[in-house]
Amino acid sequence: MQLQCAQTRSGRRHRPTHKELHFVKTILVPINRAGWPFIALFAVIALALGAYAEPLGWVGLVLTLWCVYFFRDPDRMTPTRQGLVIAPADGRVCLIDEAVPPAELEMGDEARPRVCIFMNVFNVHVNRAPMDGVISKIAYRPGKFFNAELDKASEFNERMSLSMHTKTGHDIAFVQIAGLVARRILCQVEEGTHMQAGQRFGLIRFGSRVDVYLPKGGQSLVAVGQLTTAGETVIADLETPESARTGEVR
């Protein structure tokens, strides 16, 4: 995004300051390309409703603006130290436990530490890789559409599962899970893809969850109820002996 230099009265050109550029980028957030067909559809419906009855047109406009907001895709500042596991999704940590990774990933039947992040319809829904590594397996499984915040969603809901052999030699998994409203999981990478932590890999429409399965012995550095930012929040550190964190509302 570039801002044109403004012409001042003295004839000198004014170059936008860092604060001005940051403000504009905060307001004019990029839109994920997967959202444009939906935004166009909402806009057409809004125009049709407005032609039929003006009040309905305003309702359509609000829904169109919400659609634009839903598909926003801002850049993120990703911590890059070795061993860090970065949140793959914006949202709220709804569960931290131990569970067996999806059978389709063929990662064995031993339970691993798991961090589950729930996304509501107002969160950014672009998903990001939690670590540097190579995608070793991708498996889609159709299923139900229970509320993604429920524990049974990880077992019964539609999902896209990915395993990664990380740059540090670990094997982790991250799973996109459809929710009550979600009806489409987009995975935009393939097996063998080399990824960096924080790199975009997919999107879920419209309200869902992402589970991260850590290596055995990995400790979560977030607490249930904590909000996460995809590509920025550190949810675990595989290079530290620090014990799992707890949290409290203050």
PDB file of N, CA and C in Angstrom, residues 1 3 5 11 13 33 36 49 77 112 140 159 189 210 219 227-228 237 239 241-242:
ATOM      1  N   MET A   1       0.844  -1.185   0.000  1.00  0.00           N
ATOM      2  CA  MET A   1       0.000   0.000   0.000  1.00  0.00           C
ATOM      3  C   MET A   1       0.882   1.239   0.000  1.00  0.00           C
ATOM      4  N   LEU A   3       1.063   5.628  -0.125  1.00  0.00           N
ATOM      5  CA  LEU A   3       0.352   6.893  -0.041  1.00  0.00           C
ATOM      6  C   LEU A   3       1.080   7.912  -0.898  1.00  0.00           C
ATOM      7  N   CYS A   5       2.523  11.479  -1.887  1.00  0.00           N
ATOM      8  CA  CYS A   5       2.991  12.625  -1.125  1.00  0.00           C
ATOM      9  C   CYS A   5       2.069  13.803  -1.402  1.00  0.00           C
ATOM     10  N   GLY A  11       4.731  24.461  -1.571  1.00  0.00           N
ATOM     11  CA  GLY A  11       5.213  23.784  -2.768  1.00  0.00           C
ATOM     12  C   GLY A  11       5.989  22.526  -2.470  1.00  0.00           C
ATOM     13  N   ARG A  13       6.610  18.733  -0.999  1.00  0.00           N
ATOM     14  CA  ARG A  13       5.783  17.533  -0.881  1.00  0.00           C
ATOM     15  C   ARG A  13       5.903  16.971   0.520  1.00  0.00           C
ATOM     16  N   ARG A  33      -8.118 -13.111  -0.596  1.00  0.00           N
ATOM     17  CA  ARG A  33      -8.701 -13.283  -1.939  1.00  0.00           C
ATOM     18  C   ARG A  33      -9.888 -14.238  -1.938  1.00  0.00           C
ATOM     19  N   TRP A  36     -13.444 -12.308  -1.752  1.00  0.00           N
ATOM     20  CA  TRP A  36     -14.023 -11.405  -2.747  1.00  0.00           C
ATOM     21  C   TRP A  36     -15.298 -11.941  -3.406  1.00  0.00           C
ATOM     22  N   LEU A  49     -31.999  -5.886  -2.601  1.00  0.00           N
ATOM     23  CA  LEU A  49     -32.885  -5.583  -1.478  1.00  0.00           C
ATOM     24  C   LEU A  49     -33.222  -4.101  -1.437  1.00  0.00           C
ATOM     25  N   MET A  77       3.333  -9.768  13.019  1.00  0.00           N
ATOM     26  CA  MET A  77       4.741  -9.782  13.380  1.00  0.00           C
ATOM     27  C   MET A  77       5.011 -11.074  14.144  1.00  0.00           C
ATOM     28  N   ARG A 112      -1.068 -36.725  23.148  1.00  0.00           N
ATOM     29  CA  ARG A 112      -0.117 -35.612  23.136  1.00  0.00           C
ATOM     30  C   ARG A 112      -0.764 -34.372  23.748  1.00  0.00           C
ATOM     31  N   TYR A 140      -8.281 -34.805   4.740  1.00  0.00           N
ATOM     32  CA  TYR A 140      -9.616 -34.230   4.956  1.00  0.00           C
ATOM     33  C   TYR A 140     -10.573 -35.322   5.411  1.00  0.00           C
ATOM     34  N   ARG A 159     -13.234 -31.851   9.279  1.00  0.00           N
ATOM     35  CA  ARG A 159     -11.918 -31.313   9.629  1.00  0.00           C
ATOM     36  C   ARG A 159     -10.905 -31.511   8.504  1.00  0.00           C
ATOM     37  N   VAL A 189      -2.233 -25.229   1.072  1.00  0.00           N
ATOM     38  CA  VAL A 189      -0.886 -25.789   0.908  1.00  0.00           C
ATOM     39  C   VAL A 189      -1.004 -27.256   0.529  1.00  0.00           C
ATOM     40  N   VAL A 210      -9.241 -24.356  15.682  1.00  0.00           N
ATOM     41  CA  VAL A 210      -7.995 -24.985  15.259  1.00  0.00           C
ATOM     42  C   VAL A 210      -7.339 -25.626  16.476  1.00  0.00           C
ATOM     43  N   GLN A 219       4.887 -28.257  26.732  1.00  0.00           N
ATOM     44  CA  GLN A 219       4.060 -27.565  27.716  1.00  0.00           C
ATOM     45  C   GLN A 219       3.426 -26.322  27.106  1.00  0.00           C
ATOM     46  N   LEU A 227      -6.899 -14.970  25.026  1.00  0.00           N
ATOM     47  CA  LEU A 227      -7.078 -14.632  23.613  1.00  0.00           C
ATOM     48  C   LEU A 227      -5.751 -14.789  22.885  1.00  0.00           C
ATOM     49  N   THR A 228      -5.808 -15.274  21.658  1.00  0.00           N
ATOM     50  CA  THR A 228      -4.606 -15.466  20.850  1.00  0.00           C
ATOM     51  C   THR A 228      -4.701 -14.668  19.555  1.00  0.00           C
ATOM     52  N   ASP A 237       6.746 -23.468  23.930  1.00  0.00           N
ATOM     53  CA  ASP A 237       8.163 -23.319  23.618  1.00  0.00           C
ATOM     54  C   ASP A 237       8.822 -24.676  23.841  1.00  0.00           C
ATOM     55  N   GLU A 239      11.821 -25.508  23.469  1.00  0.00           N
ATOM     56  CA  GLU A 239      13.228 -25.434  23.849  1.00  0.00           C
ATOM     57  C   GLU A 239      13.410 -24.974  25.293  1.00  0.00           C
ATOM     58  N   PRO A 241      12.473 -25.587  29.617  1.00  0.00           N
ATOM     59  CA  PRO A 241      11.947 -26.501  30.634  1.00  0.00           C
ATOM     60  C   PRO A 241      10.810 -25.889  31.448  1.00  0.00           C
ATOM     61  N   GLU A 242      10.399 -24.685  31.082  1.00  0.00           N
ATOM     62  CA  GLU A 242       9.339 -24.013  31.835  1.00  0.00           C
ATOM     63  C   GLU A 242       8.086 -24.876  31.875  1.00  0.00           C
TER      64      GLU A 242
END
